[in-house]
Coordinates of C-alpha atoms in Angstrom, one line a residue:
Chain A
X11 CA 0.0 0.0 0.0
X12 CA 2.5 2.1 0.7
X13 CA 4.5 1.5 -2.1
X14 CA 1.5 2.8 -4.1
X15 CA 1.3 6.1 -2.7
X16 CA 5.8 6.2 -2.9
X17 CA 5.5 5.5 -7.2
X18 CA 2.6 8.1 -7.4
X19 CA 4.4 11.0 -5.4
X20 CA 7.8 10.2 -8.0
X21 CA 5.6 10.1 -10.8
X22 CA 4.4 13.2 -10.3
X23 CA 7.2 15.1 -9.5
X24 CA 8.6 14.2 -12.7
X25 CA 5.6 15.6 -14.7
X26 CA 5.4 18.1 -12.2
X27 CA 7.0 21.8 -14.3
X28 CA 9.8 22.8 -12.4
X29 CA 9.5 23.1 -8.8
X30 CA 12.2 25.4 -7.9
X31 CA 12.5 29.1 -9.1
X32 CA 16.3 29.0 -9.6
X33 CA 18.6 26.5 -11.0
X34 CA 21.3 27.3 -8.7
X35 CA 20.8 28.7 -5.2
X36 CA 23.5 29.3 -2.1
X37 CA 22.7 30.3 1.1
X38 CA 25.5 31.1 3.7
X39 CA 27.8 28.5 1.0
X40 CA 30.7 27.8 2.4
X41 CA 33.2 25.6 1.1
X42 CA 36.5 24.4 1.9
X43 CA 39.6 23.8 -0.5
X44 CA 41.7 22.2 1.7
X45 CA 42.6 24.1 4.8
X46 CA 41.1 27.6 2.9
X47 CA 37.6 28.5 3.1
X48 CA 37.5 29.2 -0.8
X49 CA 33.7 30.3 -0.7
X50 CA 33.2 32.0 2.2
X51 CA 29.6 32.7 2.9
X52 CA 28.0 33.3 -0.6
X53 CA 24.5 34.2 -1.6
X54 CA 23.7 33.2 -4.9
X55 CA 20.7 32.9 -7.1
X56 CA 21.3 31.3 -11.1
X57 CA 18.6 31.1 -12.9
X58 CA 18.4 30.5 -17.1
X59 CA 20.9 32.0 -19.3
X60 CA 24.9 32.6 -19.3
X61 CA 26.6 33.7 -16.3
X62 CA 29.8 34.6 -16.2
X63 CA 31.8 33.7 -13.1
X64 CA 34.5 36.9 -12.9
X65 CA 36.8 37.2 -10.6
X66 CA 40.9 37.0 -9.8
X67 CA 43.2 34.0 -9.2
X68 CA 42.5 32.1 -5.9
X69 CA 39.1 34.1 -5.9
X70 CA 37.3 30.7 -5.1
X71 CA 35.6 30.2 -8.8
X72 CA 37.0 26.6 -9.0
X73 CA 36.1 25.6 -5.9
X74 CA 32.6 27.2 -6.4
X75 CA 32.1 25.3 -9.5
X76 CA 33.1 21.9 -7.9
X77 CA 31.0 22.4 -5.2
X78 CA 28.0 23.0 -7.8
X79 CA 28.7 19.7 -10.0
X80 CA 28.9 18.2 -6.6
X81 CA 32.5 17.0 -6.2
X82 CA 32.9 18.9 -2.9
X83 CA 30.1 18.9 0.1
X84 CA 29.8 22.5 0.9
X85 CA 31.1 22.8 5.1
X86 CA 28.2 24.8 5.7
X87 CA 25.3 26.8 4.7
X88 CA 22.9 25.4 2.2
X89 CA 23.2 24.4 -1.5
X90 CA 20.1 23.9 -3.5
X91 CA 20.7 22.6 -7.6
X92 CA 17.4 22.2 -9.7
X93 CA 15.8 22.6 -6.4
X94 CA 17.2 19.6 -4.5
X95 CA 19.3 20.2 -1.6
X96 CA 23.1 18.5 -2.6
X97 CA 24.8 19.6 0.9
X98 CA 23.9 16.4 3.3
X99 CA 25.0 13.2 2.5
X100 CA 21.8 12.6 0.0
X101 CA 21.0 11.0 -2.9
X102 CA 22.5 12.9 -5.7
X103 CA 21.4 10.7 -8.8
X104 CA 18.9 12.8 -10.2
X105 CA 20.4 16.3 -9.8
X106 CA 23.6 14.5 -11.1
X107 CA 22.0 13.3 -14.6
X108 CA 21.1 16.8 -15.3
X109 CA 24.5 18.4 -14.9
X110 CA 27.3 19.0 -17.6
X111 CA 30.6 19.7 -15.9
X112 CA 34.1 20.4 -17.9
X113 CA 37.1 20.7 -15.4
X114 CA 39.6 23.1 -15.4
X115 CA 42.7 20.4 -15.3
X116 CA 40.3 18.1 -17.4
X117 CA 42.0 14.8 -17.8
X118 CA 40.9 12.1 -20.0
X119 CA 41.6 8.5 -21.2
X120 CA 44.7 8.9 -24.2
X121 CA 43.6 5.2 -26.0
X122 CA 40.2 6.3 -26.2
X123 CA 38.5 8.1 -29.5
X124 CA 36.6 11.1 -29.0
X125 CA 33.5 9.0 -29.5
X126 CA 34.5 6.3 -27.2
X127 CA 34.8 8.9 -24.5
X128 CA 32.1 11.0 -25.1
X129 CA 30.0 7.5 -24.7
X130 CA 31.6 6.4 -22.0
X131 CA 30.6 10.2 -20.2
X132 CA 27.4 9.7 -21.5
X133 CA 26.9 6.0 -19.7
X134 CA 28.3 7.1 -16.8
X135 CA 26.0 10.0 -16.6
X136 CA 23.1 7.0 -16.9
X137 CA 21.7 8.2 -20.4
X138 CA 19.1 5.9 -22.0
X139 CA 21.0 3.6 -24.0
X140 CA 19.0 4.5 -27.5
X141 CA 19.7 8.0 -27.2
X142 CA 23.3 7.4 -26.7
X143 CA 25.0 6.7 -30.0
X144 CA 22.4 10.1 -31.5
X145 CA 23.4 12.2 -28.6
X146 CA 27.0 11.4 -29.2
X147 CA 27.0 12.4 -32.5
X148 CA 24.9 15.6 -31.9
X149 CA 27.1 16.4 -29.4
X150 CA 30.7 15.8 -31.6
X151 CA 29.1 17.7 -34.0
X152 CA 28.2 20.9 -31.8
X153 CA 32.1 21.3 -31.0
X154 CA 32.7 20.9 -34.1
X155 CA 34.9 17.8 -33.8
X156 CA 32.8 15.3 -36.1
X157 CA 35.6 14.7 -38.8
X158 CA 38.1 14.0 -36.1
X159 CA 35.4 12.1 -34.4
X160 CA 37.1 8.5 -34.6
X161 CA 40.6 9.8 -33.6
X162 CA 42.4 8.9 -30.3
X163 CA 42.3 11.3 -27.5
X164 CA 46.0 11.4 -27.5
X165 CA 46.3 12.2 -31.6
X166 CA 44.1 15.5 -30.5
X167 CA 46.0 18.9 -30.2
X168 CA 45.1 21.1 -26.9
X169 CA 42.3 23.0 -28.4
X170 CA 40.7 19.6 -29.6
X171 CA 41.1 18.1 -26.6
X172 CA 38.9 20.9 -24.9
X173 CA 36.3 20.9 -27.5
X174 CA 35.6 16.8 -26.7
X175 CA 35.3 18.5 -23.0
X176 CA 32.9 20.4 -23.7
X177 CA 30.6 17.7 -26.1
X178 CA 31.1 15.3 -22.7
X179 CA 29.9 17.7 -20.6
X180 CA 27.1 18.8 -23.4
X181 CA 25.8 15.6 -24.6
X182 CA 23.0 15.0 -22.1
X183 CA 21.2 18.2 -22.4
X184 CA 22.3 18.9 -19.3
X185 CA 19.8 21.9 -17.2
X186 CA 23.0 23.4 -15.4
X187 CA 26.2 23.6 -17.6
X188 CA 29.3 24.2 -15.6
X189 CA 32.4 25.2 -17.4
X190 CA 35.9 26.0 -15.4
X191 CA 38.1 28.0 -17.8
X192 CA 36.5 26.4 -21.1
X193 CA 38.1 29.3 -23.4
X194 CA 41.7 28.0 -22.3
X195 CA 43.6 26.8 -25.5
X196 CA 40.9 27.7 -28.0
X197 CA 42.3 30.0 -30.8
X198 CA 40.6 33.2 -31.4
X199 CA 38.2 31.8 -34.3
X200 CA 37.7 28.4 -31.9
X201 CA 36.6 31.3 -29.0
X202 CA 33.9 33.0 -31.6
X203 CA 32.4 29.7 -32.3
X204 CA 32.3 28.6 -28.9
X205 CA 30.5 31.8 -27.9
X206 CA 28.2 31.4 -30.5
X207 CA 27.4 27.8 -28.9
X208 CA 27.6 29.1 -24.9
X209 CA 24.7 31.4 -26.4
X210 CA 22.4 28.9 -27.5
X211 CA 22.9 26.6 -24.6
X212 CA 22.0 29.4 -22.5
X213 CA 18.8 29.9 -24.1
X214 CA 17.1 26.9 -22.4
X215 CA 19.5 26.2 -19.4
X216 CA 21.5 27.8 -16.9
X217 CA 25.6 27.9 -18.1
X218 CA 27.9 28.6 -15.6
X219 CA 31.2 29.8 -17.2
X220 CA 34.2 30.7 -14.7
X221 CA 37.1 32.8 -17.5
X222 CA 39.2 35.5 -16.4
X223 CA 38.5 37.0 -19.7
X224 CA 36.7 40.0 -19.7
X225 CA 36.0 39.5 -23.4
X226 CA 34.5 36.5 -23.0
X227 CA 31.9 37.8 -21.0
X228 CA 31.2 40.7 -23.0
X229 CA 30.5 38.5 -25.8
X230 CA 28.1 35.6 -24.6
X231 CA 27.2 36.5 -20.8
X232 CA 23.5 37.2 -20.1
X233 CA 24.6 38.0 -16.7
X234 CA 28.3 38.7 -14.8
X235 CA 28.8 36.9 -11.5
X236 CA 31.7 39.2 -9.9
X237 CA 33.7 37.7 -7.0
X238 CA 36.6 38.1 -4.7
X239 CA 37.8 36.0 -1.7
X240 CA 35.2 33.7 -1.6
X241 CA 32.4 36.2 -1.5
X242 CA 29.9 37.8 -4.2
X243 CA 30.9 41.8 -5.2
X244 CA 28.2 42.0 -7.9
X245 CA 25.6 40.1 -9.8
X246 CA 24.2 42.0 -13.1
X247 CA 24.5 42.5 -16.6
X248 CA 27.6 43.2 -18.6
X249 CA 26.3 46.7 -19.3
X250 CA 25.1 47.4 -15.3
X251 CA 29.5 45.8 -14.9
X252 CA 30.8 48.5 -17.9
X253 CA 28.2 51.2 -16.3
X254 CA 30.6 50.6 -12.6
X255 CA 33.8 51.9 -14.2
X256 CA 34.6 55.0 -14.0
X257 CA 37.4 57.2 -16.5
X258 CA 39.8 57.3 -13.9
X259 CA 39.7 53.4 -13.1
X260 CA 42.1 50.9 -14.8
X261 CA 41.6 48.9 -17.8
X262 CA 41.2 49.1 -21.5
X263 CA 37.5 48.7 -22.4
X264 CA 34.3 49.4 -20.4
X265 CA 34.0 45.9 -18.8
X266 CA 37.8 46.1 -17.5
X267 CA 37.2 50.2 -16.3
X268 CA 34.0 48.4 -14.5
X269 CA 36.0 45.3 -12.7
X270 CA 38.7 47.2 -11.8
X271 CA 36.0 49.5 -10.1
X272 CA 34.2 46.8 -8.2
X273 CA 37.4 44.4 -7.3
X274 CA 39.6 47.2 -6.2
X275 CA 43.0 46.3 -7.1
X276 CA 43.4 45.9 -10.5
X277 CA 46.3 45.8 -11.7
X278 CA 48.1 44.9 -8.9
X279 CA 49.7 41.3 -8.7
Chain B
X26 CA -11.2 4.8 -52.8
X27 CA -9.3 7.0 -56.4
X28 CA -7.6 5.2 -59.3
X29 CA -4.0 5.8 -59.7
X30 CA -2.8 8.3 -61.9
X31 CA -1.8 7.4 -65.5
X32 CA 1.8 6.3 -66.4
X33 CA 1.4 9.3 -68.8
X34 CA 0.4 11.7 -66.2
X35 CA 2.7 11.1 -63.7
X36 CA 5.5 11.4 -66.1
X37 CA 4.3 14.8 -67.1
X38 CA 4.2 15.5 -63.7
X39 CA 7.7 14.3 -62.9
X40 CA 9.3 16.1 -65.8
X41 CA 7.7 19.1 -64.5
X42 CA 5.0 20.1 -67.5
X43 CA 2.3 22.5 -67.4
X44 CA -0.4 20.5 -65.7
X45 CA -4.1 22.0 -65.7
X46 CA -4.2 23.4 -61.9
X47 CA -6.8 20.1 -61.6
X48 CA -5.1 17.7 -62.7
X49 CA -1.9 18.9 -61.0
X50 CA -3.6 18.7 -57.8
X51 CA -5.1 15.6 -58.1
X52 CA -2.4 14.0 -58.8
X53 CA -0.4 15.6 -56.1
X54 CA -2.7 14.5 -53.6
X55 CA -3.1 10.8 -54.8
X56 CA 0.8 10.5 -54.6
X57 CA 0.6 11.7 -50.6
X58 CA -1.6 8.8 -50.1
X59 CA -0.1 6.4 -52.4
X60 CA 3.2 4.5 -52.4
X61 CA 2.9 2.6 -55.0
X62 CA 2.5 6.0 -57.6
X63 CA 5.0 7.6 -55.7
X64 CA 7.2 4.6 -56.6
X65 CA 6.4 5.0 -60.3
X66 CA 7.3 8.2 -60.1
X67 CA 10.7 7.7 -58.6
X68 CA 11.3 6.0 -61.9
X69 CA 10.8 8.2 -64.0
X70 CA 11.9 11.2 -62.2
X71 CA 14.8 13.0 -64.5
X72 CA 18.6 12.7 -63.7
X73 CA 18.7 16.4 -61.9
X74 CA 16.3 15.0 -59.4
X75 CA 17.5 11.9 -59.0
X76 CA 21.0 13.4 -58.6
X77 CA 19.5 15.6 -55.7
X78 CA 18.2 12.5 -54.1
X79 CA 20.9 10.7 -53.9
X80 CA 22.6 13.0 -52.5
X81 CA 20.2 14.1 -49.8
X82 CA 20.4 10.1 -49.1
X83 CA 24.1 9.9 -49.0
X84 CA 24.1 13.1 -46.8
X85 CA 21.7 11.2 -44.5
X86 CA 23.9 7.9 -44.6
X87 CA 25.2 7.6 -40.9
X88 CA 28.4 8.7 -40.5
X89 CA 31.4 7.2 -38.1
X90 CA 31.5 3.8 -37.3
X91 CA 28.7 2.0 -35.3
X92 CA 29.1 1.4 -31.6
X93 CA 31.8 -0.8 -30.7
X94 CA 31.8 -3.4 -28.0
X95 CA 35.5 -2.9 -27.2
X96 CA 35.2 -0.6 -24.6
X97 CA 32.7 -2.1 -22.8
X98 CA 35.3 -3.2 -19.5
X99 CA 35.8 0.6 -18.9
X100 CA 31.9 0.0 -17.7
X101 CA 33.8 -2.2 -14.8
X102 CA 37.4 -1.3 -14.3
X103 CA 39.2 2.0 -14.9
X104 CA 39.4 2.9 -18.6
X105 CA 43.4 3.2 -17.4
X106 CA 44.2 0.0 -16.4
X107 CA 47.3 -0.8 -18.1
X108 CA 49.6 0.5 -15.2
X109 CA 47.5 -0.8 -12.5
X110 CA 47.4 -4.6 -13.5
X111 CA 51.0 -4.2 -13.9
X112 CA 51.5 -3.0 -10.4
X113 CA 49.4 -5.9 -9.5
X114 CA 51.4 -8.8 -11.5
X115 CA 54.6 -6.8 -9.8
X116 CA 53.7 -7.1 -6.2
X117 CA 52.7 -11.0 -6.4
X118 CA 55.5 -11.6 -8.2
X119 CA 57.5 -9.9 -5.6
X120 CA 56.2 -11.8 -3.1
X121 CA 57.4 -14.7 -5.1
X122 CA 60.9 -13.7 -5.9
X123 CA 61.0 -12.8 -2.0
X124 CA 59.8 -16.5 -1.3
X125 CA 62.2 -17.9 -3.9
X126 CA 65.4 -16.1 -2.4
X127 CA 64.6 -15.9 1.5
X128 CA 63.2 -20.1 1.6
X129 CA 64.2 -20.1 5.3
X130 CA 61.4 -17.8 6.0
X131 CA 58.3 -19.9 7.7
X132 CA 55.6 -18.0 6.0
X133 CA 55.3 -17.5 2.7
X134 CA 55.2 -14.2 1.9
X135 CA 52.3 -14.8 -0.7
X136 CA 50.3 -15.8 1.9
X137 CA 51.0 -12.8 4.4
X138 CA 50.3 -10.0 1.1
X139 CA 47.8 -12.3 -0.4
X140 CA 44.7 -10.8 1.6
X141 CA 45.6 -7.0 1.3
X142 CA 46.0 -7.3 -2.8
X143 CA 42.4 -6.4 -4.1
X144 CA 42.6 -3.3 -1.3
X145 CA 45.8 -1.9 -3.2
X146 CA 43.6 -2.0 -6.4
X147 CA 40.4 -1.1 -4.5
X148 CA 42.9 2.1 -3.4
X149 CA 44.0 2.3 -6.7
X150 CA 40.6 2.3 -8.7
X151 CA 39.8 5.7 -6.7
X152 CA 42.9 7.6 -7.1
X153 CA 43.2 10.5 -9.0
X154 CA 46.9 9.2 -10.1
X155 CA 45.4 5.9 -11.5
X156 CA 42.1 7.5 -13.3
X157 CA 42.4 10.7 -15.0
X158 CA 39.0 11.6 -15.6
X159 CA 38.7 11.3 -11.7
X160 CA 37.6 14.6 -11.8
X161 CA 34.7 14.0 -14.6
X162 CA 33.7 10.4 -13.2
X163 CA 33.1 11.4 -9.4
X164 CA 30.3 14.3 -10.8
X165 CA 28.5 11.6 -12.8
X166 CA 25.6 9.7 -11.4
X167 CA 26.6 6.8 -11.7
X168 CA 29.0 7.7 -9.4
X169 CA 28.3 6.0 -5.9
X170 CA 28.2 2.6 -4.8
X171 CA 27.3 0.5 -8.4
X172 CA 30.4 1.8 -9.5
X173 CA 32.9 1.7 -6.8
X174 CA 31.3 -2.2 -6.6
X175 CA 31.7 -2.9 -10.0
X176 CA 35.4 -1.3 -10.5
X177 CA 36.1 -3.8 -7.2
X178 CA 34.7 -6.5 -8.8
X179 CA 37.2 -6.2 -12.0
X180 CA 39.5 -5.9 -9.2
X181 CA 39.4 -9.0 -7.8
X182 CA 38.5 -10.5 -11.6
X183 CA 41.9 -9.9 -11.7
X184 CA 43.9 -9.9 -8.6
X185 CA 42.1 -13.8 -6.9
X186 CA 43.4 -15.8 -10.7
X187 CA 47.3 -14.0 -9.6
X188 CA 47.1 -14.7 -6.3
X189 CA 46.0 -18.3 -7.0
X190 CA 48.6 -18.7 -9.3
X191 CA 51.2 -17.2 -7.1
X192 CA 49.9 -19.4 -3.6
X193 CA 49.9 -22.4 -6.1
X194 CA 54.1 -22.0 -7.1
X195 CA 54.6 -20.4 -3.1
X196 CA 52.4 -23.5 -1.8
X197 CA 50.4 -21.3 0.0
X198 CA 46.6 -22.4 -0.2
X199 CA 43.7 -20.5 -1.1
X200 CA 42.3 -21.8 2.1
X201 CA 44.6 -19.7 3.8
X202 CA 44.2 -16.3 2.6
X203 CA 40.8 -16.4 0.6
X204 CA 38.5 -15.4 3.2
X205 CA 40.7 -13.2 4.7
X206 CA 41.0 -11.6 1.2
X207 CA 37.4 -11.2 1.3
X208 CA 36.7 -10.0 4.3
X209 CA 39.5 -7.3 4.8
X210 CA 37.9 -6.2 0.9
X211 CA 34.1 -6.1 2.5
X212 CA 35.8 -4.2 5.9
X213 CA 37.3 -1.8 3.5
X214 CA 34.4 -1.0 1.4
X215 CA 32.2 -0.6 4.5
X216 CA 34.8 1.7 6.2
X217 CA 35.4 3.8 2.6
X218 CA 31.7 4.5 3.1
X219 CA 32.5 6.8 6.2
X220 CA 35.9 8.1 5.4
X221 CA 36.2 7.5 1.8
X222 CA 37.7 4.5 -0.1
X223 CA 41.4 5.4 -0.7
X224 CA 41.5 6.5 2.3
X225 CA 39.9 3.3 3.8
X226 CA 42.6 1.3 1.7
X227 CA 45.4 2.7 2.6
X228 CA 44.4 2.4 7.1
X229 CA 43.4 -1.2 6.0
X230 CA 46.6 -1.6 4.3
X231 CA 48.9 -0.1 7.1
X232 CA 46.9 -1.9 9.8
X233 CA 47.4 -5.5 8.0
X234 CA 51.5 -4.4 7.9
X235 CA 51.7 -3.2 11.5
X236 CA 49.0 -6.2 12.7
X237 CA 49.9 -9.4 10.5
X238 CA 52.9 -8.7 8.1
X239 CA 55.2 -6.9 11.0
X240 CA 54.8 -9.5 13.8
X241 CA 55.3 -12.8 11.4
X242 CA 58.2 -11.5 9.9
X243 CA 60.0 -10.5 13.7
X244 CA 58.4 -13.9 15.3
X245 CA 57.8 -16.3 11.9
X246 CA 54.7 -18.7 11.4
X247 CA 51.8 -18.2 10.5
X248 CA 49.9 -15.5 11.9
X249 CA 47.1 -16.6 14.1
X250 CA 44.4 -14.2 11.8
X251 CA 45.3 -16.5 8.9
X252 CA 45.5 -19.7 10.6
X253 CA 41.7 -22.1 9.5
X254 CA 40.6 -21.3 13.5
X255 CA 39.9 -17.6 12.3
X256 CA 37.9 -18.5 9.0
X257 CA 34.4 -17.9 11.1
X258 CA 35.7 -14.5 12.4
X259 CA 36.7 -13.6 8.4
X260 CA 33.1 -14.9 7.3
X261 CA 31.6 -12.5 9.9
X262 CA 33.7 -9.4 8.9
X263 CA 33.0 -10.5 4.9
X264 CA 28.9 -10.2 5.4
X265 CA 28.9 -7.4 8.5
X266 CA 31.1 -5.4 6.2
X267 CA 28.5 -6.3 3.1
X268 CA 25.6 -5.4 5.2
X269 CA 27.3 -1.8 6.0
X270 CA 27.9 -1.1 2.7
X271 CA 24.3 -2.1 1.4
X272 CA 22.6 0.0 3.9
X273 CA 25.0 2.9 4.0
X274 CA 24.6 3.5 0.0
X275 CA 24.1 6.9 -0.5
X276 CA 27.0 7.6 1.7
X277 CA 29.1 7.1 -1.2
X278 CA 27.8 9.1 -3.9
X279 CA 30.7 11.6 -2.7
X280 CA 34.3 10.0 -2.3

């Protein structure tokens, strides 16, 4: 009897439109990266579209990041991903099949083809076998990588090797995309196109893209996440970031005059 | 229920003549509904539109070669193997070269190593330096217990044949060390769920060397723990540690 009511409840969540009003939300996150408190009390709201994670080196972006695809449990506060709590020690299948995740130090298998390894992501992430081999394809094809498709990882120069991270961590549709640094290695053409592709993810799910390029953002963020020792400086659009600058601030464009307003020291090593 | 069209017609129609607006309606909607016209009409469509077809249909071909079953162990053991089983084949055959040159010794040495083996690869299989898509694997779902079960599965697939082979030329029976084996494996797994497998592996690990290997090496014999008296105590820890692990599950969807 009970069993009954249990399959009905699932069943109906899953029909259920989506029960949360942001894809990513942080309460009081904090997160350690070893004996550092990378994220250090963050409050965070992600909904649809591309946000750019901005901030200097060692400001906590990776560690952020990880602790959104789930690798690290937050030390305190609370963590909420397509509206399911991922801080406790819980059941992270579901909210796990729905993310995309490319590392920054992204290692892969050297004896395995492109398509070989963007399977093998796509079983591990517990894709329905049918869809597989189509979403694998798509996928190859997206980045751009579909003549070099049946090549081994190893054969693949740096820039290759990035865009078969970013069709693993694309080919299941996943609702939050999170990218650490995806621009490294990419040549300037490889970084238009891949704009043009953060663009249409974000039109139908949230993209989380850390870069400490200010053109990047410029180019293909809906939205600029701005952040500094662990801690949120500003959330807004790349024009509100551009309108924060001043003429006596640092930096070369409107977006630079703007984060060189807000983080303070610019400039300075 | 209509007639079909007329070879006549639908060659008109196929080379693209000035139909009355009728007729040329007619005939388009009787080839919607009929496959048998619209096969007449594929031959006698001209060479421009066939040319076009084909095309479309060669453009449509799947491309890249079907799924392959060749990768199908990465499902069990790490895609990265290679280095790993060799580590493996070096330690037992360590133990045997050690057994081989030191024949005084009481023990045999494959016997003392034999149950902490499949924890090495255990430790191994969850190690950032062994797998390189750590990183990648431990955000997937599938992440968790099925797969830290099925990667030490392909462990001891691999590690129980060696050790048999090596306690068969050291003359050490599997009677000996094969519940042990098992049970210091289970204890591991159920202890990884609480402070995370490698970790678990490698205090399993430095416990058996400071508990079993230290003492019979200093004193000689076999260790009481491996002695046939202790096989109920191993049997215990092999299903207490099984049941830990099966109802502590979600514990390790985060190692």
């Amino acid at each position: 009897m009970e069993g009954v009511v249990v399959a009905r409840v699932v069943s109906a969540a899953e029909v259920a439109p989506t029960g949360y009003a942001w894809q990513v939300k942080a309460e009081g996150l904090r997160v350690r990266a070893g004996r550092t408190m990378a994220v250090d009390g963050l409050d965070l709201r992600l909904g649809r579209g591309v946000h750019g994670l901005l901030g200097p080196n060692g400001a906590g972006k990776t560690t952020l990041i990880r602790s959104l695809a789930t690798v690290l449990r937050p030390a305190s506060g609370t963590l909420e991903v397509l509206g399911s709590p991922v801080s406790g020690r819980v059941d992270l299948r579901r909210v796990r099949r729905a993310l995309g995740y490319l590392p920054q130090d992204f290692g892969y298998y050297k004896r395995f083809t492109v398509r070989e390894f963007v399977e093998y992501m796509a079983w591990l992430k517990e894709m329905p076998k049918r869809d597989v081999p189509g979403a694998v394809q798509r996928a190859v094809e997206r980045v751009g990588l579909a003549d070099r498709a049946d090549s081994r990882m190893k054969t693949l120069s740096g820039g290759m090797v990035r865009r078969a991270g970013i069709a693993q961590a694309i080919v299941n549709d996943p609702e939050v995309l999170l990218l650490d640094e995806p621009t490294a290695g990419l040549d300037p053409g490889q970084r238009v196109r891949f704009r043009e592709l953060l663009q249409e993810l974000g039109s139908d799910s949230c993209v989380v893209v850390s870069t400490h390029l200010v053109e990047d953002v410029a180019a293909a963020c809906t939205d600029v996440v701005l952040f500094k020792a662990g801690r949120l400086v500003f959330q807004g659009t790349p024009d509100e970031l551009a309108a924060a600058g001043g003429p006596d601030n640092v930096g070369d464009s409107p977006l630079e005059r703007g984060y060189s307003a807000l983080i303070g020291e610019a400039g300075a090593w | 229920m209509s007639e079909h069209a007329s070879a006549e017609l639908i060659a008109r129609y196929a080379a693209g003549d000035d139909l009355p607006p009728d007729r040329l309606w007619a005939v388009e909607a009787h080839l919607e509904t009929c496959e048998l016209c619209r096969l007449r009409l594929a031959d006698v469509a001209p060479p421009q539109v066939t040319a076009l077809t084909s095309a479309v249909w060669a453009g449509l071909a799947p491309t890249g070669a079907p799924v392959r079953g060749h990768r199908r162990f990465a499902r069990w053991a790490v895609p990265s193997f290679l280095p790993w089983l060799s580590m493996t084949a070096f330690v037992v055959f360590a133990a045997l070269l050690v057994d081989e040159l030191a024949p005084a010794a009481v023990t045999s040495t494959v016997l003392l190593i034999a149950p902490i083996v499949p924890v090495l690869g255990v430790a191994a299989a969850w190690s950032r330096a062994m797998d390189p898509a750590y990183e990648l694997v431990v955000s997937t779902a599938r992440a968790g217990l099925e797969l830290v079960l099925r990667r030490t599965f392909a462990v001891l697939v691999v590690v129980l044949p060696a050790l048999l082979l090596g306690g068969w030329l050291a003359g050490a029976s599997p009677a000996y060390w094969l519940l042990p084996c098992l049970g210091v494996t289970s204890v591991t797994l159920a202890l990884g769920g609480v402070i995370g497998v490698r970790r678990a592996a490698i205090a399993a690990t430095a416990t058996w060397a400071v508990l079993v290997v230290g003492p019979a090496v200093v004193l000689g014999g076999v260790p009481g723990v491996l002695a046939p008296g202790a096989a109920p105590l191993w049997a215990a820890a092999l299903v207490g540690g099984a049941a830990a692990v099966f109802f502590r599950s979600a514990a390790y969807a985060r190692l």
